[in-house]
Tab-separated table of C-alpha atoms and ligand atoms in Angstrom:
chain	number	residue	atom	x	y	z
A	1	UNK	CA	44.841	-87.127	2.960
A	2	UNK	CA	43.354	-90.041	4.733
A	3	UNK	CA	41.190	-90.417	7.790
A	4	UNK	CA	41.837	-94.024	9.974
A	5	UNK	CA	39.782	-95.690	8.305
A	6	UNK	CA	40.606	-95.385	4.540
A	7	UNK	CA	38.386	-92.679	4.157
A	8	UNK	CA	39.419	-89.690	1.997
A	9	UNK	CA	39.213	-85.884	3.382
A	10	UNK	CA	38.607	-83.640	1.780
A	11	UNK	CA	39.637	-80.065	1.190
A	12	UNK	CA	36.264	-79.264	0.716
A	13	UNK	CA	32.990	-80.242	0.329
A	14	UNK	CA	30.779	-77.485	-1.716
A	15	UNK	CA	26.583	-78.796	-0.913
A	16	UNK	CA	24.655	-77.763	-3.587
A	17	UNK	CA	25.552	-77.057	-7.337
A	18	UNK	CA	24.125	-73.828	-8.806
A	19	UNK	CA	26.097	-71.024	-10.057
A	20	UNK	CA	27.376	-70.225	-6.850
A	21	UNK	CA	28.539	-74.328	-5.752
A	22	UNK	CA	29.160	-74.673	-8.900
A	23	UNK	CA	31.827	-71.730	-9.480
A	24	UNK	CA	33.352	-71.736	-5.865
A	25	UNK	CA	33.932	-76.264	-7.360
A	26	UNK	CA	35.714	-74.019	-10.091
A	27	UNK	CA	38.198	-72.122	-8.292
A	28	UNK	CA	38.695	-74.701	-5.676
A	29	UNK	CA	39.425	-77.305	-8.516
A	30	UNK	CA	42.055	-74.161	-9.884
A	31	UNK	CA	43.187	-73.390	-6.418
A	32	UNK	CA	43.797	-77.902	-6.416
A	33	UNK	CA	42.599	-78.445	-3.652
A	34	UNK	CA	40.837	-81.723	-3.672
A	35	UNK	CA	36.641	-80.726	-3.054
A	36	UNK	CA	33.636	-82.691	-3.757
A	37	UNK	CA	30.267	-80.681	-4.865
A	38	UNK	CA	26.825	-82.455	-4.054
A	39	UNK	CA	25.735	-82.132	-6.327
A	40	UNK	CA	20.842	-81.915	-6.237
A	41	UNK	CA	19.218	-81.087	-9.443
A	42	UNK	CA	16.646	-78.433	-8.231
A	43	UNK	CA	17.380	-75.256	-8.841
A	44	UNK	CA	15.886	-72.123	-7.608
A	45	UNK	CA	15.390	-71.010	-11.342
A	46	UNK	CA	14.494	-73.726	-12.723
A	47	UNK	CA	11.121	-72.236	-13.972
A	48	UNK	CA	13.222	-70.007	-15.863
A	49	UNK	CA	14.038	-69.644	-19.319
A	50	UNK	CA	16.571	-67.215	-19.171
A	51	UNK	CA	19.390	-66.340	-17.189
A	52	UNK	CA	19.411	-62.345	-17.473
A	53	UNK	CA	21.882	-60.253	-16.982
A	54	UNK	CA	24.348	-62.630	-16.485
A	55	UNK	CA	27.246	-60.891	-18.259
A	56	UNK	CA	28.294	-63.111	-21.319
A	57	UNK	CA	25.578	-65.531	-20.885
A	58	UNK	CA	22.497	-62.861	-21.433
A	59	UNK	CA	19.455	-64.896	-21.293
A	60	UNK	CA	20.673	-68.879	-21.393
A	61	UNK	CA	18.560	-72.159	-20.469
A	62	UNK	CA	18.814	-71.868	-16.459
A	63	UNK	CA	20.364	-76.309	-16.875
A	64	UNK	CA	23.009	-75.216	-19.859
A	65	UNK	CA	24.469	-72.235	-17.230
A	66	UNK	CA	24.552	-75.492	-15.049
A	67	UNK	CA	25.312	-78.173	-17.132
A	68	UNK	CA	28.502	-75.670	-18.783
A	69	UNK	CA	29.606	-74.822	-14.942
A	70	UNK	CA	30.152	-79.523	-14.236
A	71	UNK	CA	31.798	-79.621	-17.445
A	72	UNK	CA	34.267	-77.129	-16.305
A	73	UNK	CA	34.261	-78.221	-12.685
A	74	UNK	CA	35.108	-81.310	-13.585
A	75	UNK	CA	37.282	-80.249	-17.152
A	76	UNK	CA	39.412	-78.505	-13.956
A	77	UNK	CA	39.790	-82.125	-11.984
A	78	UNK	CA	37.099	-81.113	-9.459
A	79	UNK	CA	34.433	-83.977	-8.160
A	80	UNK	CA	31.035	-83.321	-8.617
A	81	UNK	CA	28.143	-86.507	-7.480
A	82	UNK	CA	24.431	-86.645	-7.647
A	83	UNK	CA	23.311	-87.283	-4.014
A	84	UNK	CA	21.092	-84.802	-1.742
A	85	UNK	CA	23.225	-84.434	1.202
A	86	UNK	CA	20.710	-85.356	3.580
A	87	UNK	CA	22.129	-84.451	7.365
A	88	UNK	CA	26.139	-82.487	8.262
A	89	UNK	CA	27.993	-81.587	11.803
A	90	UNK	CA	31.619	-80.871	12.827
A	91	UNK	CA	33.276	-83.908	13.953
A	92	UNK	CA	36.479	-81.829	15.312
A	93	UNK	CA	37.630	-78.077	14.297
A	94	UNK	CA	39.238	-78.489	10.615
A	95	UNK	CA	37.241	-81.847	10.569
A	96	UNK	CA	33.027	-81.416	9.282
A	97	UNK	CA	31.148	-85.194	8.067
A	98	UNK	CA	28.947	-84.714	4.873
A	99	UNK	CA	25.493	-87.641	5.186
A	100	UNK	CA	24.233	-88.059	1.894
A	101	UNK	CA	20.419	-89.528	0.916
A	102	UNK	CA	22.000	-92.890	0.486
A	103	UNK	CA	23.815	-93.116	3.276
A	104	UNK	CA	27.685	-93.096	2.773
A	105	UNK	CA	29.681	-90.255	4.757
A	106	UNK	CA	32.176	-87.895	3.208
A	107	UNK	CA	35.019	-86.089	4.830
A	108	UNK	CA	36.576	-82.935	4.199
A	109	UNK	CA	37.995	-79.803	6.662
A	110	UNK	CA	36.467	-76.863	5.160
A	111	UNK	CA	31.954	-76.530	4.105
A	112	UNK	CA	30.575	-74.610	1.546
A	113	UNK	CA	27.256	-74.067	1.771
A	114	UNK	CA	25.379	-72.967	-1.344
A	115	UNK	CA	21.650	-74.902	-1.767
A	116	UNK	CA	20.267	-71.563	-2.258
A	117	UNK	CA	16.596	-71.218	-1.559
A	118	UNK	CA	13.224	-71.931	-2.672
A	119	UNK	CA	10.405	-69.167	-3.841
A	120	UNK	CA	6.993	-69.709	-1.965
A	121	UNK	CA	4.604	-69.887	-5.275
A	122	UNK	CA	1.073	-68.560	-5.680
A	123	UNK	CA	-1.514	-71.994	-5.377
A	124	UNK	CA	-4.507	-70.947	-8.099
A	125	UNK	CA	-4.501	-72.728	-11.293
A	126	UNK	CA	-2.843	-71.815	-14.066
A	127	UNK	CA	0.628	-71.008	-11.882
A	128	UNK	CA	3.086	-73.337	-13.237
A	129	UNK	CA	1.510	-72.820	-16.643
A	130	UNK	CA	2.582	-69.182	-17.322
A	131	UNK	CA	5.956	-69.283	-14.036
A	132	UNK	CA	8.589	-67.987	-16.056
A	133	UNK	CA	7.876	-66.976	-19.360
A	134	UNK	CA	5.074	-64.287	-17.700
A	135	UNK	CA	4.434	-65.296	-14.126
A	136	UNK	CA	8.027	-63.632	-11.736
A	137	UNK	CA	9.318	-63.697	-8.852
A	138	UNK	CA	11.583	-60.691	-8.989
A	139	UNK	CA	12.052	-57.178	-10.350
A	140	UNK	CA	15.843	-57.202	-11.258
A	141	UNK	CA	15.449	-60.071	-13.224
A	142	UNK	CA	12.306	-59.753	-15.544
A	143	UNK	CA	11.021	-55.768	-14.927
A	144	UNK	CA	13.295	-54.943	-18.102
A	145	UNK	CA	11.721	-57.633	-20.239
A	146	UNK	CA	7.938	-56.243	-18.782
A	147	UNK	CA	8.598	-51.987	-19.425
A	148	UNK	CA	5.171	-50.729	-20.279
A	149	UNK	CA	3.085	-53.441	-20.089
A	150	UNK	CA	0.168	-54.114	-17.710
A	151	UNK	CA	1.722	-55.597	-14.628
A	152	UNK	CA	-0.525	-57.286	-11.305
A	153	UNK	CA	1.230	-56.925	-8.333
A	154	UNK	CA	0.878	-60.194	-5.604
A	155	UNK	CA	1.816	-59.670	-2.313
A	156	UNK	CA	0.943	-57.871	0.949
A	157	UNK	CA	2.123	-55.621	3.565
A	158	UNK	CA	5.096	-52.804	3.712
A	159	UNK	CA	7.025	-55.075	1.703
A	160	UNK	CA	4.753	-55.305	-1.235
A	161	UNK	CA	4.823	-51.991	-1.043
A	162	UNK	CA	8.492	-50.955	-1.524
A	163	UNK	CA	7.867	-54.818	-4.201
A	164	UNK	CA	5.624	-52.803	-6.727
A	165	UNK	CA	7.123	-49.634	-5.956
A	166	UNK	CA	9.692	-50.965	-7.736
A	167	UNK	CA	8.421	-51.545	-10.832
A	168	UNK	CA	7.768	-48.350	-11.337
A	169	UNK	CA	10.735	-48.819	-13.059
A	170	UNK	CA	9.406	-49.965	-15.687
A	171	UNK	CA	5.879	-49.261	-16.388
A	172	UNK	CA	2.598	-46.965	-14.430
A	173	UNK	CA	0.385	-49.804	-15.273
A	174	UNK	CA	0.144	-51.905	-12.237
A	175	UNK	CA	-2.115	-53.013	-9.752
A	176	UNK	CA	-2.114	-54.642	-6.335
A	177	UNK	CA	-3.727	-57.984	-5.091
A	178	UNK	CA	-4.041	-59.562	-2.381
A	179	UNK	CA	-5.700	-62.695	-2.546
A	180	UNK	CA	-8.560	-62.237	-0.469
A	181	UNK	CA	-5.389	-61.362	2.449
A	182	UNK	CA	-6.337	-57.811	4.319
A	183	UNK	CA	-3.980	-55.090	2.825
A	184	UNK	CA	-1.882	-54.924	5.965
A	185	UNK	CA	-0.788	-51.381	4.303
A	186	UNK	CA	0.031	-48.608	6.771
A	187	UNK	CA	-2.791	-44.657	5.549
A	188	UNK	CA	1.085	-43.457	4.154
A	189	UNK	CA	1.695	-46.869	2.372
A	190	UNK	CA	-1.442	-46.994	-0.086
A	191	UNK	CA	-1.328	-43.048	0.551
A	192	UNK	CA	1.739	-43.622	-1.904
A	193	UNK	CA	0.582	-46.473	-3.913
A	194	UNK	CA	-2.187	-44.113	-5.088
A	195	UNK	CA	-0.038	-41.070	-5.666
A	196	UNK	CA	1.369	-43.298	-9.097
A	197	UNK	CA	-2.103	-44.808	-9.184
A	198	UNK	CA	-1.413	-48.373	-8.154
A	199	UNK	CA	-5.039	-49.898	-7.231
A	200	UNK	CA	-4.941	-52.696	-4.248
A	201	UNK	CA	-7.704	-54.971	-4.866
A	202	UNK	CA	-8.046	-57.689	-2.123
A	203	UNK	CA	-10.497	-60.395	-4.066
A	204	UNK	CA	-9.742	-63.218	-4.087
A	205	UNK	CA	-7.376	-64.705	-6.877
A	206	UNK	CA	-8.954	-67.868	-8.696
A	207	UNK	CA	-6.938	-68.924	-11.292
A	208	UNK	CA	-4.204	-67.258	-13.778
A	209	UNK	CA	-6.179	-67.381	-17.601
A	210	UNK	CA	-3.448	-67.268	-21.236
A	211	UNK	CA	-2.041	-68.194	-23.453
A	212	UNK	CA	-0.610	-72.096	-22.705
A	213	UNK	CA	1.399	-72.966	-26.095
A	214	UNK	CA	3.247	-69.514	-25.905
A	215	UNK	CA	2.522	-68.564	-21.751
A	216	UNK	CA	1.471	-65.522	-22.159
A	217	UNK	CA	-0.732	-64.873	-19.032
A	218	UNK	CA	-4.302	-62.435	-20.578
A	219	UNK	CA	-5.701	-62.026	-17.003
A	220	UNK	CA	-5.910	-62.763	-13.881
A	221	UNK	CA	-9.797	-64.399	-12.318
A	222	UNK	CA	-11.069	-63.989	-9.091
A	223	UNK	CA	-13.880	-65.804	-7.471
A	224	UNK	CA	-16.144	-63.038	-7.617
A	225	UNK	CA	-16.726	-60.181	-10.145
A	226	UNK	CA	-14.445	-59.492	-13.639
A	227	UNK	CA	-11.198	-60.507	-14.661
A	228	UNK	CA	-8.183	-58.496	-14.194
A	229	UNK	CA	-6.633	-57.843	-17.922
A	230	UNK	CA	-3.188	-57.903	-17.219
A	231	UNK	CA	0.567	-58.433	-18.949
A	232	UNK	CA	2.482	-60.600	-16.729
A	233	UNK	CA	1.739	-61.348	-12.369
A	234	UNK	CA	4.574	-60.426	-10.440
A	235	UNK	CA	4.730	-62.209	-7.176
A	236	UNK	CA	6.216	-61.441	-3.791
A	237	UNK	CA	5.008	-64.191	-0.680
A	238	UNK	CA	8.428	-64.162	0.536
A	239	UNK	CA	10.983	-67.476	0.290
A	240	UNK	CA	12.566	-70.771	2.664
A	241	UNK	CA	15.536	-72.664	3.116
A	242	UNK	CA	15.927	-75.720	1.036
A	243	UNK	CA	16.542	-77.518	3.872
A	244	UNK	CA	18.034	-76.978	7.595
A	245	UNK	CA	21.550	-77.662	7.607
A	246	UNK	CA	22.415	-74.351	8.149
A	247	UNK	CA	20.414	-74.527	11.672
A	248	UNK	CA	21.847	-77.848	12.226
A	249	UNK	CA	25.443	-77.170	12.168
A	250	UNK	CA	25.242	-74.241	14.005
A	251	UNK	CA	25.341	-70.993	12.015
A	252	UNK	CA	24.335	-67.757	13.229
A	253	UNK	CA	21.328	-66.062	10.826
A	254	UNK	CA	21.183	-62.740	9.679
A	255	UNK	CA	18.971	-60.339	12.506
A	256	UNK	CA	17.344	-58.260	9.350
A	257	UNK	CA	16.714	-61.074	6.675
A	258	UNK	CA	16.788	-64.303	8.810
A	259	UNK	CA	19.058	-65.562	6.018
A	260	UNK	CA	22.934	-66.962	6.785
A	261	UNK	CA	24.882	-64.857	8.330
A	262	UNK	CA	28.153	-64.411	6.535
A	263	UNK	CA	31.416	-61.775	7.229
A	264	UNK	CA	33.809	-60.683	4.218
A	265	UNK	CA	35.597	-63.610	4.134
A	266	UNK	CA	32.229	-65.612	3.877
A	267	UNK	CA	33.178	-67.729	6.466
A	268	UNK	CA	29.267	-68.468	8.670
A	269	UNK	CA	29.757	-68.185	12.842
A	270	UNK	CA	30.534	-71.182	13.180
A	271	UNK	CA	34.203	-71.844	12.344
A	272	UNK	CA	35.388	-73.666	8.725
A	273	UNK	CA	32.229	-73.838	7.537
A	274	UNK	CA	31.595	-71.225	4.981
A	275	UNK	CA	28.759	-69.365	2.569
A	276	UNK	CA	27.141	-68.186	-0.648
A	277	UNK	CA	24.317	-67.020	-3.029
A	278	UNK	CA	20.676	-66.602	-1.928
A	279	UNK	CA	20.719	-68.376	1.331
A	280	UNK	CA	22.730	-64.982	2.629
A	281	UNK	CA	21.931	-61.614	2.449
A	282	UNK	CA	21.968	-59.467	-0.164
A	283	UNK	CA	21.978	-61.358	-3.046
A	284	UNK	CA	19.054	-63.671	-5.275
A	285	UNK	CA	20.856	-63.111	-8.258
A	286	UNK	CA	22.934	-65.412	-10.543
A	287	UNK	CA	25.281	-63.118	-11.054
A	288	UNK	CA	26.165	-61.858	-7.622
A	289	UNK	CA	25.472	-65.635	-6.337
A	290	UNK	CA	28.714	-66.385	-8.208
A	291	UNK	CA	30.448	-64.307	-7.365
A	292	UNK	CA	30.521	-65.044	-3.991
A	293	UNK	CA	30.787	-68.868	-4.584
A	294	UNK	CA	34.595	-67.258	-6.237
A	295	UNK	CA	34.643	-65.168	-3.030
A	296	UNK	CA	34.388	-68.241	-0.929
A	297	UNK	CA	36.541	-70.886	-3.172
A	298	UNK	CA	39.335	-67.592	-2.924
A	299	UNK	CA	39.111	-66.982	1.299
A	300	UNK	CA	38.517	-70.990	1.763
A	301	UNK	CA	41.668	-71.463	0.067
A	302	UNK	CA	43.716	-68.863	1.945
A	303	UNK	CA	42.884	-70.437	4.783
A	304	UNK	CA	44.113	-74.003	3.900
A	305	UNK	CA	47.437	-72.208	2.957
A	306	UNK	CA	50.157	-73.812	5.840
A	307	UNK	CA	51.291	-71.071	8.122
A	308	UNK	CA	55.051	-72.006	6.716
A	309	UNK	CA	53.583	-70.538	2.821
A	310	UNK	CA	53.167	-67.195	4.881
A	311	UNK	CA	54.653	-64.178	3.823
B	1	FAD	C1	12.246	-68.000	-11.717
B	1	FAD	C2	13.153	-68.203	-11.405
B	1	FAD	C3	13.854	-67.185	-12.432
B	1	FAD	C4	14.823	-66.111	-12.528
B	1	FAD	N1	15.974	-65.575	-13.198
B	1	FAD	C5	16.289	-65.279	-13.040
B	1	FAD	C6	17.336	-63.477	-13.999
B	1	FAD	O1	16.446	-63.913	-14.732
B	1	FAD	N2	18.388	-63.589	-14.003
B	1	FAD	C7	18.940	-64.047	-12.814
B	1	FAD	O2	20.190	-63.697	-12.171
B	1	FAD	N3	18.465	-64.597	-11.599
B	1	FAD	C8	17.843	-65.323	-11.296
B	1	FAD	N4	17.003	-65.922	-10.704
B	1	FAD	C9	17.851	-66.109	-8.843
B	1	FAD	C10	18.627	-67.193	-9.889
B	1	FAD	O3	18.212	-68.409	-10.093
B	1	FAD	C11	19.364	-67.674	-8.110
B	1	FAD	O4	19.765	-65.603	-7.212
B	1	FAD	C12	20.264	-68.276	-7.411
B	1	FAD	O5	19.996	-69.617	-9.042
B	1	FAD	C13	20.874	-68.135	-6.630
B	1	FAD	O6	21.649	-69.244	-6.519
B	1	FAD	P1	22.235	-70.518	-5.794
B	1	FAD	O7	23.737	-71.394	-6.218
B	1	FAD	O8	22.767	-69.569	-4.704
B	1	FAD	O9	21.348	-71.189	-5.180
B	1	FAD	P2	20.750	-72.407	-6.878
B	1	FAD	O10	20.421	-72.090	-7.909
B	1	FAD	O11	18.687	-72.573	-5.925
B	1	FAD	O12	21.148	-73.951	-5.953
B	1	FAD	C14	22.048	-74.716	-4.820
B	1	FAD	C15	21.427	-76.166	-5.232
B	1	FAD	O13	21.262	-76.433	-4.000
B	1	FAD	C16	20.733	-77.628	-4.586
B	1	FAD	N5	20.476	-78.178	-3.241
B	1	FAD	C17	19.613	-77.180	-2.331
B	1	FAD	N6	20.087	-78.060	-0.916
B	1	FAD	C18	20.831	-80.128	-1.181
B	1	FAD	C19	20.999	-80.460	-0.760
B	1	FAD	N7	20.608	-80.551	0.557
B	1	FAD	N8	21.515	-81.837	-0.768
B	1	FAD	C20	22.413	-81.245	-2.451
B	1	FAD	N9	21.817	-80.667	-2.554
B	1	FAD	C21	21.515	-79.142	-2.364
B	1	FAD	C22	19.784	-76.923	-5.004
B	1	FAD	O14	19.066	-78.444	-5.389
B	1	FAD	C23	19.670	-76.417	-6.241
B	1	FAD	O15	21.006	-76.617	-7.334
B	1	FAD	C24	15.311	-66.338	-11.233
B	1	FAD	C25	15.174	-67.228	-9.910
B	1	FAD	C26	13.691	-68.166	-10.418
B	1	FAD	C27	13.517	-68.736	-9.004
């Protein structure tokens, strides 16, 4: 459909071409919708050496998975534009507009936000050198590869207690470090960690050291005292949204986790705006993000079917 000034009114604009956005784009193309997907290449797992647990693709390089996904979308007639979306707005009911970094505007009847999250990462020297191989943030993704290894957990507070305990699934050699922060845990929580022989160190982190070629971490260095020998480090420092598009649209956040709230159809609190993947609650795995993208596309498709074609 064309607008008054001849600009195309797409059926859907998908913002973000990670596993969630690309899977949504693939399904939308298969439903023969005119969907435009914006691809700005900095996926959350760009540092990972392989996507673990993605059935049929276990261990595939993240960039390869996404490149294949983009090809599958375009092979089905889907459109992908390499550009960052700077702003989105609701023009009217069933009409949204997205502005890209070069000032172009694109219009669509539906919007799907799949822009992912950014991890808050340690700032110490050595972090980037080992990230994705022997430094991780996700036990579900990399716990299996760390079985029976000596692990260091970096973080503070109650959340980190659960995080450290979850790693007992794979190893019982765990030390928790807080990088100079007060550990901020109750006596019961500390007793619980101690009952599994998880020691807490509040020393300040100075650097990570190991074999740079294989990216294998060997030890954590502190500003004082002896280094801590280890095989891997898991950090639990939280995440941030990668942009505020959901905020400018007025999408409500989930009370409990602060991510973008969606209903069972993956529609946000703003009618016509859907969301999938890491920006929504209970995701943070590539295969879950992909499944949510598919669900979002199915419900967007249903919402676009004209009333006369419905039973
Ligand atoms: C180091 C690491 C290792 C991981 N390992 C695994 C693993 O082994 N197995 C697993 O299942 N999961 C793993 N994950 C988690 C997995 O990567 C995420 O769950 C998954 O990528 C989420 O997909 P998504 O599509 O929601 O978001 P993302 O993959 O983050 O994709 C979002 C995309 O949107 C783009 N974008 C953001 N804003 C804009 C904008 N304004 N305009 C245009 N584009 C935009 C971003 O550039 C990005 O490309 C890992 C994560 C990390 C960080």
